[in-house]
């Protein structure tokens, strides 16, 4: 199997080198930036924050921007109508031509192995969050992980040479992500941008009017408290027909009853989840908010966050609001799937294993209505109102 995987990776590399070589012979186009978020799944996250900063800044009025999307026809109006911006289909010939000639690349996930960088091009890796769960080369050797540590090390050898700069949210994030991607071991000089994650700049900008507008769009009645439930995906939840599904045995009836009529729960699926629970019977109590483009809008209206092993709590911490960790499958996840980078006692909120405890902790947090202490030490966030500006200046200059 390792030999087969190595052969596969080599063929992917060869495909990018040979099939797209004619597209790469053209000159690199200065002042051109190509953006990609979650492998073309959406217009979101730190690439979106950087794009919006640049496109609205007169310093970049003569620049050209390209967004790569799986479904270009569903691109938001602001992309379609902007004269400096064009949209290309993910994985198309045009996609490879863009990557072959754009001076700057900005992404928050991994690019295909077939995308090869040339001298004179620069790539910024805005990884999508600080991780509690182990990643890449740190993944424990299990039969259920999407890739084992050996597979990820092979991927790192393909991916990391393309990086020129990497954004980090905290000392903790810098330490763990540098190790997971083996930046030092692979001998690649990657500029560390210690300014926080550009996507979180938005968290410092919401006003009361915007929050009320978001509540109205989501259909949240006036006066009701908001609970955001944002779980991550599981390596062992792959359905051959539907992709990754969220199949955790959560008793939503118990939650709806326990949270009562004075609160609404927003459910936000991880971007890799293709099949989600059906909440039709919980109208007015549980809302599927998975299709909201910017998760910051959900953070802004949420009075408390429920998550499990997702990185979302590191971002939400900027709002100084309570977090509860709902880990029904803790033993399996910790011992067989991923494992963690930090002791659960260091989490900024209680860990519960069952619905009864979750209801108690959430209701307690909702009634307390006081600011939560921000993480300190190596967990202290570098996110600020100037994060995006600082990242752009450090990566591109100007």
Short mmCIF file of C-alpha atoms in Angstrom, two decimals:
data_model
loop_
_atom_site.label_atom_id
_atom_site.label_comp_id
_atom_site.label_asym_id
_atom_site.label_seq_id
_atom_site.Cartn_x
_atom_site.Cartn_y
_atom_site.Cartn_z
CA UNK A 1 0.00 0.00 0.00
CA UNK A 2 2.73 2.61 0.80
CA UNK A 3 4.30 1.90 -2.62
CA UNK A 4 0.92 2.32 -4.32
CA UNK A 5 0.36 5.63 -2.54
CA UNK A 6 3.80 6.88 -3.51
CA UNK A 7 3.12 5.94 -7.12
CA UNK A 8 -0.23 7.75 -6.98
CA UNK A 9 1.36 10.93 -5.62
CA UNK A 10 4.06 10.78 -8.29
CA UNK A 11 1.45 10.42 -11.03
CA UNK A 12 -0.46 13.40 -9.62
CA UNK A 13 2.72 15.44 -9.72
CA UNK A 14 3.52 14.24 -13.25
CA UNK A 15 -0.01 15.08 -14.39
CA UNK A 16 0.40 18.65 -13.18
CA UNK A 17 3.82 18.96 -14.76
CA UNK A 18 2.97 17.47 -18.16
CA UNK A 19 -0.73 18.12 -18.81
CA UNK A 20 -0.59 21.72 -17.69
CA UNK A 21 2.93 22.57 -18.81
CA UNK A 22 1.75 24.62 -21.84
CA UNK A 23 -0.37 26.74 -19.52
CA UNK A 24 2.65 27.49 -17.34
CA UNK A 25 4.96 28.80 -20.05
CA UNK A 26 3.28 32.19 -20.18
CA UNK A 27 4.82 35.01 -18.14
CA UNK A 28 3.86 35.53 -14.51
CA UNK A 29 1.38 38.39 -14.33
CA UNK A 30 2.36 40.98 -11.68
CA UNK A 31 -0.27 42.33 -9.30
CA UNK A 32 -2.51 39.29 -9.78
CA UNK A 33 -3.86 37.31 -6.83
CA UNK A 34 -5.70 34.00 -6.96
CA UNK A 35 -7.92 33.08 -3.99
CA UNK A 36 -9.27 29.70 -2.95
CA UNK A 37 -11.19 28.66 0.17
CA UNK A 38 -11.86 25.10 1.30
CA UNK A 39 -10.86 23.68 -2.11
CA UNK A 40 -13.29 25.89 -3.98
CA UNK A 41 -16.29 25.08 -1.84
CA UNK A 42 -17.05 28.64 -0.79
CA UNK A 43 -16.27 32.35 -0.76
CA UNK A 44 -15.21 32.49 2.87
CA UNK A 45 -12.65 32.46 5.67
CA UNK A 46 -9.30 34.28 5.61
CA UNK A 47 -8.98 34.38 1.79
CA UNK A 48 -12.29 36.26 1.71
CA UNK A 49 -11.13 38.69 4.44
CA UNK A 50 -7.91 39.42 2.56
CA UNK A 51 -9.73 39.83 -0.76
CA UNK A 52 -12.27 42.24 0.70
CA UNK A 53 -9.52 44.29 2.29
CA UNK A 54 -7.57 44.50 -0.96
CA UNK A 55 -10.49 45.15 -3.31
CA UNK A 56 -11.70 48.03 -1.12
CA UNK A 57 -8.24 49.59 -0.71
CA UNK A 58 -7.18 52.25 -3.27
CA UNK A 59 -3.60 50.94 -3.08
CA UNK A 60 -4.75 47.89 -5.01
CA UNK A 61 -6.99 49.63 -7.54
CA UNK A 62 -4.82 48.42 -10.45
CA UNK A 63 -4.58 44.81 -9.23
CA UNK A 64 -6.49 41.82 -10.64
CA UNK A 65 -8.17 39.18 -8.48
CA UNK A 66 -9.33 35.65 -9.29
CA UNK A 67 -11.63 33.44 -7.20
CA UNK A 68 -11.69 29.67 -7.73
CA UNK A 69 -15.07 28.07 -7.01
CA UNK A 70 -16.54 24.63 -7.61
CA UNK A 71 -19.83 26.28 -8.60
CA UNK A 72 -18.99 29.60 -10.31
CA UNK A 73 -22.66 30.15 -11.22
CA UNK A 74 -23.52 30.50 -7.52
CA UNK A 75 -20.84 33.11 -6.82
CA UNK A 76 -22.06 36.07 -4.73
CA UNK A 77 -22.95 39.28 -6.53
CA UNK A 78 -20.00 41.20 -5.10
CA UNK A 79 -17.62 38.89 -6.98
CA UNK A 80 -19.58 38.77 -10.20
CA UNK A 81 -20.03 42.54 -10.38
CA UNK A 82 -16.55 43.66 -9.36
CA UNK A 83 -14.54 44.85 -12.42
CA UNK A 84 -11.21 43.78 -10.88
CA UNK A 85 -12.38 40.24 -10.20
CA UNK A 86 -13.07 37.17 -12.27
CA UNK A 87 -14.27 33.71 -11.28
CA UNK A 88 -12.92 30.40 -12.57
CA UNK A 89 -14.17 26.86 -12.12
CA UNK A 90 -12.22 24.74 -9.67
CA UNK A 91 -10.10 22.09 -11.45
CA UNK A 92 -10.74 23.42 -14.97
CA UNK A 93 -8.08 24.21 -17.57
CA UNK A 94 -8.56 27.89 -16.76
CA UNK A 95 -7.95 27.07 -13.09
CA UNK A 96 -4.50 25.69 -13.90
CA UNK A 97 -3.74 28.60 -16.23
CA UNK A 98 -4.51 31.03 -13.42
CA UNK A 99 -2.26 29.22 -10.97
CA UNK A 100 0.42 29.01 -13.63
CA UNK A 101 0.57 32.79 -14.12
CA UNK A 102 -0.74 34.59 -10.99
CA UNK A 103 1.96 36.27 -8.91
CA UNK A 104 0.28 35.54 -5.56
CA UNK A 105 -1.70 32.56 -4.26
CA UNK A 106 -3.86 32.73 -1.12
CA UNK A 107 -5.65 29.68 0.27
CA UNK A 108 -6.91 28.28 3.59
CA UNK A 109 -6.60 24.57 2.80
CA UNK A 110 -4.54 22.34 0.52
CA UNK A 111 -4.18 22.92 -3.19
CA UNK A 112 -4.22 19.94 -5.56
CA UNK A 113 -0.85 18.25 -6.03
CA UNK A 114 -1.17 19.15 -9.71
CA UNK A 115 -0.78 22.86 -8.95
CA UNK A 116 2.97 23.50 -9.23
CA UNK A 117 4.57 26.77 -8.18
CA UNK A 118 7.12 28.60 -10.34
CA UNK A 119 9.96 30.87 -9.38
CA UNK A 120 8.59 34.36 -8.88
CA UNK A 121 5.26 33.19 -7.46
CA UNK A 122 4.36 33.42 -3.75
CA UNK A 123 1.87 31.38 -1.73
CA UNK A 124 0.21 32.29 1.56
CA UNK A 125 -1.21 29.44 3.61
CA UNK A 126 -4.01 30.78 5.86
CA UNK A 127 -4.82 27.47 7.49
CA UNK A 128 -8.45 27.38 8.66
CA UNK A 129 -8.01 27.56 12.39
CA UNK A 130 -5.94 26.62 15.41
CA UNK A 131 -6.40 22.93 16.08
CA UNK A 132 -7.31 21.05 19.25
CA UNK A 133 -7.23 17.76 17.36
CA UNK A 134 -4.00 16.38 15.91
CA UNK A 135 -3.30 17.10 12.25
CA UNK A 136 -1.14 15.97 9.35
CA UNK A 137 2.09 14.29 10.53
CA UNK A 138 0.80 14.24 14.13
CA UNK A 139 -2.24 12.06 13.35
CA UNK A 140 -2.14 8.91 15.43
CA UNK A 141 -1.76 5.64 13.55
CA UNK A 142 -5.32 4.30 13.29
CA UNK A 143 -7.40 2.39 10.81
CA UNK A 144 -10.16 4.99 10.72
CA UNK A 145 -8.29 8.23 10.04
CA UNK A 146 -8.70 9.53 6.48
CA UNK A 147 -4.90 9.37 6.24
CA UNK A 148 -2.29 7.97 8.59
CA UNK A 149 0.75 9.92 9.76
CA UNK A 150 2.87 8.31 7.02
CA UNK A 151 0.41 9.43 4.34
CA UNK A 152 0.42 12.96 5.69
CA UNK A 153 4.21 13.12 5.78
CA UNK A 154 4.19 12.21 2.11
CA UNK A 155 1.63 14.93 1.46
CA UNK A 156 3.74 17.41 3.43
CA UNK A 157 6.66 16.73 1.10
CA UNK A 158 4.42 17.70 -1.81
CA UNK A 159 2.61 20.61 -0.16
CA UNK A 160 5.08 22.47 2.03
CA UNK A 161 7.62 23.40 -0.70
CA UNK A 162 4.89 25.64 -2.17
CA UNK A 163 4.46 27.69 1.05
CA UNK A 164 6.11 31.10 1.36
CA UNK A 165 4.17 32.38 4.38
CA UNK A 166 1.83 30.91 7.00
CA UNK A 167 -0.65 32.73 9.26
CA UNK A 168 -0.80 31.83 12.96
CA UNK A 169 -3.37 32.74 15.60
CA UNK A 170 -1.28 32.20 18.75
CA UNK A 171 1.95 30.71 20.08
CA UNK A 172 0.07 27.46 20.56
CA UNK A 173 -1.16 27.50 16.96
CA UNK A 174 2.29 28.31 15.66
CA UNK A 175 3.88 25.45 17.59
CA UNK A 176 1.31 22.81 16.70
CA UNK A 177 0.78 23.70 13.03
CA UNK A 178 4.52 24.07 12.39
CA UNK A 179 4.99 20.56 13.72
CA UNK A 180 1.99 19.09 11.91
CA UNK A 181 3.23 20.43 8.57
CA UNK A 182 6.88 19.64 9.46
CA UNK A 183 8.01 23.10 8.38
CA UNK A 184 11.37 22.82 10.15
CA UNK A 185 12.05 19.16 9.35
CA UNK A 186 11.47 19.72 5.65
CA UNK A 187 13.96 22.59 5.68
CA UNK A 188 11.53 25.02 4.06
CA UNK A 189 11.91 28.66 5.07
CA UNK A 190 8.33 29.77 5.60
CA UNK A 191 7.64 33.27 6.87
CA UNK A 192 5.62 33.09 10.09
CA UNK A 193 2.92 35.77 10.17
CA UNK A 194 2.14 36.18 13.88
CA UNK A 195 -0.83 38.52 13.54
CA UNK A 196 -3.82 36.21 13.98
CA UNK A 197 -6.26 34.91 11.38
CA UNK A 198 -7.61 37.47 8.89
CA UNK A 199 -11.07 35.91 8.99
CA UNK A 200 -11.42 37.01 12.62
CA UNK A 201 -10.87 40.70 11.93
CA UNK A 202 -14.60 40.86 11.25
CA UNK A 203 -15.39 39.85 14.85
CA UNK A 204 -14.20 43.25 16.05
CA UNK A 205 -16.46 45.17 13.63
CA UNK A 206 -20.06 44.07 14.29
CA UNK A 207 -22.52 46.65 15.60
CA UNK A 208 -25.95 46.20 17.11
CA UNK A 209 -27.71 47.02 13.86
CA UNK A 210 -25.85 44.30 11.97
CA UNK A 211 -26.56 41.76 14.71
CA UNK A 212 -30.29 42.51 14.54
CA UNK A 213 -30.22 42.20 10.74
CA UNK A 214 -28.56 38.76 10.98
CA UNK A 215 -31.13 37.62 13.53
CA UNK A 216 -33.94 38.67 11.20
CA UNK A 217 -32.40 36.86 8.22
CA UNK A 218 -32.04 33.69 10.29
CA UNK A 219 -35.59 34.00 11.64
CA UNK A 220 -34.62 34.34 15.30
CA UNK A 221 -37.53 35.87 17.26
CA UNK A 222 -36.90 39.06 19.21
CA UNK A 223 -35.79 38.43 22.78
CA UNK A 224 -34.73 34.81 22.33
CA UNK A 225 -31.27 33.67 23.37
CA UNK A 226 -29.10 32.01 20.70
CA UNK A 227 -27.10 28.81 21.07
CA UNK A 228 -24.65 27.93 18.30
CA UNK A 229 -23.82 24.23 17.89
CA UNK A 230 -20.79 23.79 15.61
CA UNK A 231 -19.37 20.24 15.69
CA UNK A 232 -16.52 18.99 13.52
CA UNK A 233 -16.45 15.98 11.18
CA UNK A 234 -15.31 12.42 11.98
CA UNK A 235 -12.76 10.43 9.99
CA UNK A 236 -14.91 7.30 10.41
CA UNK A 237 -18.20 8.86 9.20
CA UNK A 238 -17.61 8.35 5.48
CA UNK A 239 -20.64 7.16 3.55
CA UNK A 240 -19.58 5.80 0.15
CA UNK A 241 -22.65 7.30 -1.50
CA UNK A 242 -22.99 10.62 0.31
CA UNK A 243 -19.53 11.57 1.55
CA UNK A 244 -18.98 12.52 5.20
CA UNK A 245 -22.14 12.57 7.30
CA UNK A 246 -22.82 13.84 10.80
CA UNK A 247 -24.11 10.70 12.45
CA UNK A 248 -23.44 11.37 16.12
CA UNK A 249 -26.43 10.06 18.15
CA UNK A 250 -27.50 13.44 19.51
CA UNK A 251 -30.96 13.52 21.11
CA UNK A 252 -32.28 16.74 19.61
CA UNK A 253 -35.69 16.18 21.20
CA UNK A 254 -34.06 16.29 24.62
CA UNK A 255 -32.06 19.38 23.72
CA UNK A 256 -35.08 21.24 22.32
CA UNK A 257 -37.06 20.46 25.45
CA UNK A 258 -34.17 21.26 27.80
CA UNK A 259 -33.30 24.61 26.21
CA UNK A 260 -36.97 25.56 26.24
CA UNK A 261 -38.95 28.14 24.32
CA UNK A 262 -36.72 31.06 25.29
CA UNK A 263 -33.75 29.93 23.19
CA UNK A 264 -33.00 29.01 19.58
CA UNK A 265 -30.21 26.62 18.58
CA UNK A 266 -28.31 27.20 15.33
CA UNK A 267 -26.69 24.09 13.85
CA UNK A 268 -23.54 24.68 11.80
CA UNK A 269 -22.09 21.64 10.02
CA UNK A 270 -18.39 21.38 9.18
CA UNK A 271 -17.66 22.17 5.53
CA UNK A 272 -16.76 18.53 4.80
CA UNK A 273 -20.16 17.25 5.93
CA UNK A 274 -22.42 16.51 2.96
CA UNK A 275 -25.41 15.06 4.83
CA UNK A 276 -26.89 16.76 7.89
CA UNK A 277 -29.70 16.03 10.38
CA UNK A 278 -33.25 16.99 9.42
CA UNK A 279 -34.60 19.65 11.77
CA UNK A 280 -38.05 20.14 10.19
CA UNK A 281 -39.84 18.90 13.29
CA UNK A 282 -38.00 21.46 15.43
CA UNK A 283 -39.26 24.56 13.63
CA UNK A 284 -38.70 27.63 15.78
CA UNK A 285 -36.24 25.83 18.07
CA UNK A 286 -33.43 24.44 15.87
CA UNK A 287 -32.27 26.16 12.68
CA UNK A 288 -29.81 24.65 10.20
CA UNK A 289 -27.41 27.53 9.56
CA UNK A 290 -24.82 25.47 7.68
CA UNK A 291 -25.30 27.43 4.46
CA UNK A 292 -24.59 30.84 5.99
CA UNK A 293 -21.51 31.99 4.08
CA UNK A 294 -19.67 33.66 6.94
CA UNK A 295 -19.60 31.81 10.26
CA UNK A 296 -18.66 35.10 11.92
CA UNK A 297 -22.30 36.15 11.46
CA UNK A 298 -23.28 33.17 13.62
CA UNK A 299 -20.65 33.95 16.24
CA UNK A 300 -21.92 37.53 16.40
CA UNK A 301 -25.50 36.52 17.31
CA UNK A 302 -24.65 33.54 19.54
CA UNK A 303 -24.87 33.92 23.31
CA UNK A 304 -23.11 30.60 23.89
CA UNK A 305 -21.16 28.16 21.69
CA UNK A 306 -21.39 24.38 21.79
CA UNK A 307 -18.65 22.47 20.00
CA UNK A 308 -16.69 19.26 20.35
CA UNK A 309 -13.18 19.08 18.85
CA UNK A 310 -13.49 21.93 16.37
CA UNK A 311 -11.17 24.93 16.19
CA UNK A 312 -14.15 27.30 16.31
CA UNK A 313 -13.76 27.92 20.04
CA UNK A 314 -10.40 29.61 19.50
CA UNK A 315 -12.13 32.14 17.22
CA UNK A 316 -15.25 32.60 19.34
CA UNK A 317 -13.08 33.41 22.37
CA UNK A 318 -12.55 36.93 20.99
CA UNK A 319 -16.18 37.70 21.93
CA UNK A 320 -15.61 36.72 25.60
CA UNK A 321 -18.72 34.53 25.58
CA UNK A 322 -19.11 31.04 27.10
CA UNK A 323 -18.24 27.77 25.38
CA UNK A 324 -19.43 24.26 26.32
CA UNK A 325 -17.68 21.17 24.92
CA UNK A 326 -20.06 18.33 24.03
CA UNK A 327 -17.95 15.20 23.53
CA UNK A 328 -20.22 12.16 23.38
CA UNK A 329 -17.60 10.09 21.57
CA UNK A 330 -14.60 11.33 23.56
CA UNK A 331 -12.95 7.95 24.11
CA UNK A 332 -13.18 6.89 20.47
CA UNK A 333 -12.08 10.27 19.14
CA UNK A 334 -9.17 10.62 21.55
CA UNK A 335 -7.93 7.03 21.47
CA UNK A 336 -8.74 5.88 17.92
CA UNK A 337 -9.29 8.83 15.60
CA UNK A 338 -7.18 11.90 16.33
CA UNK A 339 -6.06 12.64 19.86
CA UNK A 340 -5.43 16.17 21.12
CA UNK A 341 -2.69 18.79 21.33
CA UNK A 342 -3.83 20.10 24.69
CA UNK A 343 -5.13 18.78 27.98
CA UNK A 344 -8.90 19.02 28.13
CA UNK A 345 -8.56 20.69 31.54
CA UNK A 346 -7.08 23.69 29.68
CA UNK A 347 -10.19 24.19 27.55
CA UNK A 348 -12.05 27.48 28.20
CA UNK A 349 -15.26 25.75 29.26
CA UNK A 350 -16.74 22.57 30.73
CA UNK A 351 -16.60 19.19 28.96
CA UNK A 352 -19.83 17.17 29.01
CA UNK A 353 -20.55 13.72 27.63
CA UNK A 354 -24.34 13.54 27.68
CA UNK A 355 -27.32 15.73 26.80
CA UNK A 356 -28.41 16.23 30.42
CA UNK A 357 -25.06 17.76 31.36
CA UNK A 358 -25.04 19.85 28.19
CA UNK A 359 -28.45 21.32 28.94
CA UNK A 360 -27.41 22.17 32.49
CA UNK A 361 -24.15 23.88 31.44
CA UNK A 362 -25.70 25.81 28.55
CA UNK A 363 -28.63 27.07 30.61
CA UNK A 364 -26.24 28.08 33.37
CA UNK A 365 -24.09 30.00 30.88
CA UNK A 366 -27.13 31.75 29.40
CA UNK A 367 -28.32 32.92 32.80
CA UNK A 368 -24.87 34.09 33.96
CA UNK A 369 -24.56 36.83 31.28
CA UNK A 370 -20.99 37.81 32.10
CA UNK A 371 -17.78 38.05 30.11
CA UNK A 372 -15.62 34.93 29.96
CA UNK A 373 -11.90 35.23 30.61
CA UNK A 374 -9.80 35.05 27.46
CA UNK A 375 -7.12 32.33 27.18
CA UNK A 376 -3.66 33.42 28.32
CA UNK A 377 -0.09 32.22 27.86
CA UNK A 378 0.58 30.33 24.67
CA UNK A 379 -3.19 30.16 23.99
CA UNK A 380 -3.57 33.95 23.95
CA UNK A 381 -4.86 35.04 20.54
CA UNK A 382 -3.10 37.47 18.22
CA UNK A 383 -6.38 38.29 16.48
CA UNK A 384 -7.05 42.04 16.37
CA UNK A 385 -8.91 44.69 14.34
CA UNK A 386 -5.67 45.13 12.33
CA UNK A 387 -4.98 41.45 11.60
CA UNK A 388 -5.94 41.48 7.91
CA UNK A 389 -4.05 44.69 7.21
CA UNK A 390 -0.92 43.35 8.94
CA UNK A 391 -1.05 40.04 7.05
CA UNK A 392 -1.45 41.76 3.67
CA UNK A 393 1.44 44.13 4.36
CA UNK A 394 3.69 41.30 5.55
CA UNK A 395 2.91 39.01 2.61
CA UNK A 396 2.48 41.44 -0.27
CA UNK A 397 3.90 44.68 1.06
CA UNK A 398 2.69 48.09 0.05
#
